XYZ file of C-alpha atoms in Angstrom:
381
model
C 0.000 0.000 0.000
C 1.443 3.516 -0.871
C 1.861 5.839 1.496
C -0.946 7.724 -0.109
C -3.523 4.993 0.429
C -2.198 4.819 3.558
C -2.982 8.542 4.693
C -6.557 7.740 2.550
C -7.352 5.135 5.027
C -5.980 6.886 8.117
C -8.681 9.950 7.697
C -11.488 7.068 7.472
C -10.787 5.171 9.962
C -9.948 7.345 12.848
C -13.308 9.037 13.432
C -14.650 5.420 13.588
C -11.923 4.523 15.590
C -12.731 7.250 18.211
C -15.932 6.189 18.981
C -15.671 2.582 18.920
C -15.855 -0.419 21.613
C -13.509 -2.264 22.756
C -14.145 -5.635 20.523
C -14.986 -3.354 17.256
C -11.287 -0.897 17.958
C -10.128 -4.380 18.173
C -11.477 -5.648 14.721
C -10.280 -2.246 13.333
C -6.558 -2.465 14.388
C -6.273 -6.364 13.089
C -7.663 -4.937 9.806
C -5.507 -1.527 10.171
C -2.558 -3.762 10.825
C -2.918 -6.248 8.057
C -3.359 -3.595 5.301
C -0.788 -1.004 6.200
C 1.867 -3.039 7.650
C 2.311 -1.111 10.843
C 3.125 -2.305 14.122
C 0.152 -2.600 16.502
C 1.251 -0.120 18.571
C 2.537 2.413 16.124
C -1.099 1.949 14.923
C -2.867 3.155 18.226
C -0.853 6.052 18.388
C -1.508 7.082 14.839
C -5.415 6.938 15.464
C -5.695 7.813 18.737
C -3.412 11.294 18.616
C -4.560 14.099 16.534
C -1.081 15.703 16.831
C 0.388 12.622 15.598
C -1.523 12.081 13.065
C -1.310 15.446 11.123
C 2.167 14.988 11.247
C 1.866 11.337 9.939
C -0.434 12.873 7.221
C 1.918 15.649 5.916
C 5.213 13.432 6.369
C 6.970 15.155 9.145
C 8.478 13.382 12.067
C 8.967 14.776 15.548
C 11.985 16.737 16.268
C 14.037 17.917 19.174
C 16.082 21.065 19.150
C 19.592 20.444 20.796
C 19.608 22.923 24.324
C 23.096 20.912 25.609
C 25.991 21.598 22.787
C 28.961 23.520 21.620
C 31.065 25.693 24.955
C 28.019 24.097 27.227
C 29.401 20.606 26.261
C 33.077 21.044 26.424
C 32.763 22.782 29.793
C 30.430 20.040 31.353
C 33.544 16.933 29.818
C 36.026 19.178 31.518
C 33.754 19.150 34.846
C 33.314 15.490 34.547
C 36.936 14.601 34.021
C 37.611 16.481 37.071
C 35.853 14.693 38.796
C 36.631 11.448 37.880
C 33.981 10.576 35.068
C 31.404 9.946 37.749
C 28.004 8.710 36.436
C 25.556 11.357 35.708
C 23.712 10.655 38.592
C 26.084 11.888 40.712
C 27.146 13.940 38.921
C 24.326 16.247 38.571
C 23.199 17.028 42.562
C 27.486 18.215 42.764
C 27.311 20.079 40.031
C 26.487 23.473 41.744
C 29.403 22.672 44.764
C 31.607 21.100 41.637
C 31.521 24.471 39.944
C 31.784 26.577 42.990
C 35.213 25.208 43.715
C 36.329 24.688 40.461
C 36.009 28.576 40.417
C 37.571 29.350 43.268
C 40.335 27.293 42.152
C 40.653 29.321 39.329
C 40.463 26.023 36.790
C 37.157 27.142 34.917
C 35.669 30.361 34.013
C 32.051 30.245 33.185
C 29.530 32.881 32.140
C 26.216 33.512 33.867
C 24.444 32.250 31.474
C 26.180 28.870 30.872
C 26.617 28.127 34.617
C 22.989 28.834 34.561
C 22.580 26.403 31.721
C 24.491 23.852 33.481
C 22.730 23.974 36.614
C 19.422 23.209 35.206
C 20.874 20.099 33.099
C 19.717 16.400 34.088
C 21.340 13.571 34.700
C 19.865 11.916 31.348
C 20.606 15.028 29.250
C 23.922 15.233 30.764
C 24.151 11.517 29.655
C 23.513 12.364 26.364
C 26.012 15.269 26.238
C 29.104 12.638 27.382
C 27.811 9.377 25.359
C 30.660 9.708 22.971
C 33.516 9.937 25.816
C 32.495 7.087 27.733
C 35.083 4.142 28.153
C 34.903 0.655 29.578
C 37.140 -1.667 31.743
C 37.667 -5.400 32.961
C 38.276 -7.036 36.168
C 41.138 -8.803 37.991
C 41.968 -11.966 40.401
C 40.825 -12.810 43.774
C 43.134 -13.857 46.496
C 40.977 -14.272 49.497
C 42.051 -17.555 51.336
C 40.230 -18.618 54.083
C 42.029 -18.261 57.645
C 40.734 -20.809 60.115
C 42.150 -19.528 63.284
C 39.693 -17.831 65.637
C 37.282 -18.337 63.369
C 34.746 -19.106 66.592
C 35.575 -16.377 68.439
C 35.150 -13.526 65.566
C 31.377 -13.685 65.155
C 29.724 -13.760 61.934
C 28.280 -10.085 61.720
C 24.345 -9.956 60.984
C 23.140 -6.912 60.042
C 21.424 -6.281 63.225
C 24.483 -6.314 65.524
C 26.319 -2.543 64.034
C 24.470 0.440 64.383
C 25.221 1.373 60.850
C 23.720 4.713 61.126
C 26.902 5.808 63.299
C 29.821 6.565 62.062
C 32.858 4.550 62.563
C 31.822 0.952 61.579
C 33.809 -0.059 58.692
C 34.293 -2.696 55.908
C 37.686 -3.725 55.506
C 39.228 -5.882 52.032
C 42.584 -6.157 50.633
C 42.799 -5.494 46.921
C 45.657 -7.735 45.093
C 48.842 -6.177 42.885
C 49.275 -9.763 41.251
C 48.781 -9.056 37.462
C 47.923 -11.985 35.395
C 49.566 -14.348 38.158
C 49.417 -15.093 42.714
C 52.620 -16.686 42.404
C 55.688 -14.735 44.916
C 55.080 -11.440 46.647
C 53.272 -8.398 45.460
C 51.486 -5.420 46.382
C 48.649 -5.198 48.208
C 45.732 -2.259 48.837
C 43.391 -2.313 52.287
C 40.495 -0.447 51.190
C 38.355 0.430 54.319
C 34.973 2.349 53.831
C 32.627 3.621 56.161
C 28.711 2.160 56.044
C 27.156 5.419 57.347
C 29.262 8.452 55.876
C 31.235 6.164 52.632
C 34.294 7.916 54.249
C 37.078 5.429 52.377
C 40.697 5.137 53.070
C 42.905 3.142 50.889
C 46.413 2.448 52.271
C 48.972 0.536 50.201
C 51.425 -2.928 51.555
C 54.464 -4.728 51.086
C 52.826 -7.813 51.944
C 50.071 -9.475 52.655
C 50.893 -9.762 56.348
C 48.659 -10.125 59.370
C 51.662 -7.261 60.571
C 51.384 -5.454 57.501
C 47.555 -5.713 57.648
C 47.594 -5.022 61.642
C 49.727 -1.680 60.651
C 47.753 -0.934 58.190
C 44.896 -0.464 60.228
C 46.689 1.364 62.801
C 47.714 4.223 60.425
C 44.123 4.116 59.185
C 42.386 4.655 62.339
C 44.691 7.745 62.917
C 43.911 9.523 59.728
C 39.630 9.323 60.392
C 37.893 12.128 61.267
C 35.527 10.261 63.842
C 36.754 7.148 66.009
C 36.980 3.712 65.070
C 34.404 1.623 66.524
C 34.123 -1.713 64.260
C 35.840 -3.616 61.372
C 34.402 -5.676 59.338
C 36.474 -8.436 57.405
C 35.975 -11.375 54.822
C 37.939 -14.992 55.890
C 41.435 -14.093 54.777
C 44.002 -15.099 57.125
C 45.649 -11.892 56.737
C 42.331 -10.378 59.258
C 41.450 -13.470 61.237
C 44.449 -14.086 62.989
C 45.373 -13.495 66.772
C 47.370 -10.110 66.295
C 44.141 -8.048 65.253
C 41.443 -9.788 67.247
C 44.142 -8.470 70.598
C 44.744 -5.438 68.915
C 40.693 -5.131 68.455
C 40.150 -6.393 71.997
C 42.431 -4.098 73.326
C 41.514 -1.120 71.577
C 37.662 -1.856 72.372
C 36.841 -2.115 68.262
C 34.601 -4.237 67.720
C 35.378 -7.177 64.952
C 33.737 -9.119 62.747
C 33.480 -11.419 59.647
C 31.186 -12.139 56.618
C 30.291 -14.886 55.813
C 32.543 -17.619 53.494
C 32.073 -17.105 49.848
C 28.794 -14.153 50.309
C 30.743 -10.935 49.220
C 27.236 -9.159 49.150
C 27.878 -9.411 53.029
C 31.145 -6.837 52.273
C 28.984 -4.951 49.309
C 30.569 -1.481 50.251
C 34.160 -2.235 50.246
C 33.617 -4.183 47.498
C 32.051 -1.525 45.487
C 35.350 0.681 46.870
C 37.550 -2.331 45.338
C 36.315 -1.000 42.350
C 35.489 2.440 42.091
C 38.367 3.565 43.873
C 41.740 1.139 43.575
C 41.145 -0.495 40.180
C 39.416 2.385 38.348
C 42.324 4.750 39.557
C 45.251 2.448 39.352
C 44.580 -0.671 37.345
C 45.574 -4.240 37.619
C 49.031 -3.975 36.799
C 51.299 -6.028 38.760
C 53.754 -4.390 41.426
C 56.214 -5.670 43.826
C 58.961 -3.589 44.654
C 59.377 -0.924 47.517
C 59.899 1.941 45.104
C 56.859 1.322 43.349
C 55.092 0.803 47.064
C 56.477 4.514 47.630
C 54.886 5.800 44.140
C 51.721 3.764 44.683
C 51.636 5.285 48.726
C 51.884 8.572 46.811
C 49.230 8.288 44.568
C 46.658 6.995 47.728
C 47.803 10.397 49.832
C 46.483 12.241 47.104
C 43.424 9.670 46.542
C 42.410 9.848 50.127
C 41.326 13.473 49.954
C 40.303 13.595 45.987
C 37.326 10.377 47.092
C 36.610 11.837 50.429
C 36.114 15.411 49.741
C 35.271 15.449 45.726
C 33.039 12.140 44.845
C 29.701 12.396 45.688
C 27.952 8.899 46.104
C 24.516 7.447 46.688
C 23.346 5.713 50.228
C 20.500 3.294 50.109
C 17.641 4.524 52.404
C 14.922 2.610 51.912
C 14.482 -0.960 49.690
C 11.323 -3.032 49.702
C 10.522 -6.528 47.870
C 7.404 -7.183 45.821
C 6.695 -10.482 44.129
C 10.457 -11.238 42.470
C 11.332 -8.038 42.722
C 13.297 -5.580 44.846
C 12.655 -1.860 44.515
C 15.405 0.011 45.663
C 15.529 3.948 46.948
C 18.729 6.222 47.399
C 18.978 9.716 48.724
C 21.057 12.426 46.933
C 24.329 12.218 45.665
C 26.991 13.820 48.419
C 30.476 13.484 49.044
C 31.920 11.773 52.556
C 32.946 14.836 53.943
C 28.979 16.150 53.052
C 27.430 13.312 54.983
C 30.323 14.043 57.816
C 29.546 17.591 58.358
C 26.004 17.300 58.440
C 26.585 14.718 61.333
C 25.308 15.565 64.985
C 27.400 13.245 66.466
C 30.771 14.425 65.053
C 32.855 16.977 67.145
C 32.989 20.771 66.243
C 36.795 20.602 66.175
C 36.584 17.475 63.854
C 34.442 19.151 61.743
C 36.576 22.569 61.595
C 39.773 20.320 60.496
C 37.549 19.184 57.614
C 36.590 22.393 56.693
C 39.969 23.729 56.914
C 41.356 21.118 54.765
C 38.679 21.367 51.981
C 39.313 25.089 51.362
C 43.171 24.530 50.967
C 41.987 21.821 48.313
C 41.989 21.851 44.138
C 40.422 18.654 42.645
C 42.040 19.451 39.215
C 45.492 20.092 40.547
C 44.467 16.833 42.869
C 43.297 14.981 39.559
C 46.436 16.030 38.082
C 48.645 14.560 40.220
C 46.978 11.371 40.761
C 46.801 10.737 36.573
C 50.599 11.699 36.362
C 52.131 9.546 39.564
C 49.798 6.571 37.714
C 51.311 6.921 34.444
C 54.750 7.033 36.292
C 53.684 3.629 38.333
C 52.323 2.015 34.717
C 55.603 3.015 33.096
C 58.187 1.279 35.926
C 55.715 -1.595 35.467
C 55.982 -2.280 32.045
């Protein structure tokens, strides 16, 4: 059928269409269908919308005019790489704090009337806008082995045991230098995140050690900017062992384990593992000291660029119906967000943040990280 019968048979049928049942709009579509060739759905729209249908009728298709493009574009890639190509999500609620320091920094200069553009973008146009500069990555090895010892005495934790709304409960993982190969020593990462603020340290060994590990810790602890009051391992002999259950008992933190083989139990370190270690530094293998030094480096700067400058969702609410699992977040905000809007965290505590953030340029921080990587990738090669 041409598309001049087609239009013929359109202007019929619609007024019938209109004010038809249910069976007879059902005899009409099968017969609409069959002679036109259009999809059954395509053809509901076409006689149901009037709008649609003059279109259809005098050959024009729907168009959008482009809002998002030219200066508007390059200055929103430039944002994002600053920020570590963040998904849009995230990106979007920081924009307006993003900007604001980005300014102050003196890395951007932007008009009225594109920061006012920007502000009012969404995360899906914003999508849009970066589609073409999107890149993807793989994954690495695991080498969690189980450590039997005090196994009965470190409880498995349950989700009702941590008051997760406090901060100072943390997930605790070691990320593996190995390369392609476990075989000999390598470098090691202990990632440690916090469940109620996402506060994350990253701290970089020698060896997988329970000393190493027990040190590790240590140092950790000293740089937070609330106390310590729980860890939270997987099985790894390098956490259950007797040095760090003491050190735990000692220092009244409490410890615990997930369970074998679950690492949903550990889902916010693990999500760390990944967001924060391998999308920054790779899976490269390292084992000497000097590259320990240059990899110690990089976290010092990495510390403050994911604490103060990465905004990041926290569940709040997540209910199952039928097979399914609807989940809700609140809005985007960096750790040092969620830590200053604390009650529970001292003035003083909170005055050292602020300090510190003011002193602070995520470009020049960004900067640094990208080149001390491409110096680590370079001794590794």
């Amino acid at each position: 059928m041409s598309l001049k019968s087609k239009r013929e048979l359109l202007e019929v049928l619609r007024p019938r269409y209109l004010k038809a049942n249910k069976v007879e709009k059902h005899k009409m579509l099968d017969e609409f269908t069959s002679a036109t060739g259009y999809h059954r759905k395509h053809a509901i729209r076409v006689l149901k919308n009037q709008r649609q249908i003059q279109n259809h009728l005098k050959g024009k298709t729907k168009t959008y005019k482009a809002v998002y493009r030219g200066e508007v574009v390059q200055v929103l890639e430039q944002i994002w790489e600053v920020y570590g190509r963040i998904c849009s999500k995230r990106l979007q609620p920081f924009l307006a704090e993003g900007i604001k320091v980005l300014e102050r920094c003196q890395e951007i200069e932007v008009s009225s009337d594109m920061k006012k553009r920007l502000l009012k973008i969404s995360s899906a146009s914003i999508d849009r806008c970066l589609r073409p500069v999107r890149v993807k990555s793989s994954h690495g090895l695991s080498t969690t082995k189980p450590g039997s010892l005090l196994k009965n005495l470190i409880p498995v934790r349950t989700f009702t045991e941590w008051d997760e709304e406090r901060p100072g409960f943390m997930e605790i993982d070691l990320v593996a230098h190995c390369g392609n190969t476990t075989e000999g020593q390598y470098l090691n990462t202990l990632t440690c995140t916090d469940i109620s603020t996402g506060w994350t340290d990253v701290t970089s060994l020698l060896h997988r050690s329970q000393q190493a590990v027990s040190e590790a810790i240590h140092r950790m602890r000293h740089r937070l900017p609330f106390p310590l009051l729980g860890i939270d391992s997987d099985n790894g002999s390098e956490f259950i062992n007797d040095l760090l259950y003491h050190y735990c008992l000692d220092e009244e933190i409490t410890f615990t384990r997930s369970r074998p083989y679950k690492k949903n139990d550990q889902a916010h370190v693990e999500q760390k593992n990944w967001s924060v270690v391998r999308h920054t530094v790779g899976y490269d293998r390292w084992e000497t000291e000097q590259e320990l030094a240059l990899l110690e480096s990089v976290y010092d700067d990495l510390r403050l660029y994911i604490n103060f400058f990465q905004p990041s969702f926290k569940l709040i609410a997540k209910e199952r119906i039928g097979n399914k699992t609807i989940k809700r977040y609140d809005t985007a905000k960096t750790p040092c967000q969620r830590v200053l809007e604390r009650q529970d965290i001292s003035l003083e505590a909170k005055a050292r943040l602020m300090n510190l953030y003011i002193q602070l340029n995520p470009a020049e921080l960004r900067r640094r990280i990208d080149q001390k990587t491409a110096k680590l990738w370079k001794i590794s090669r």
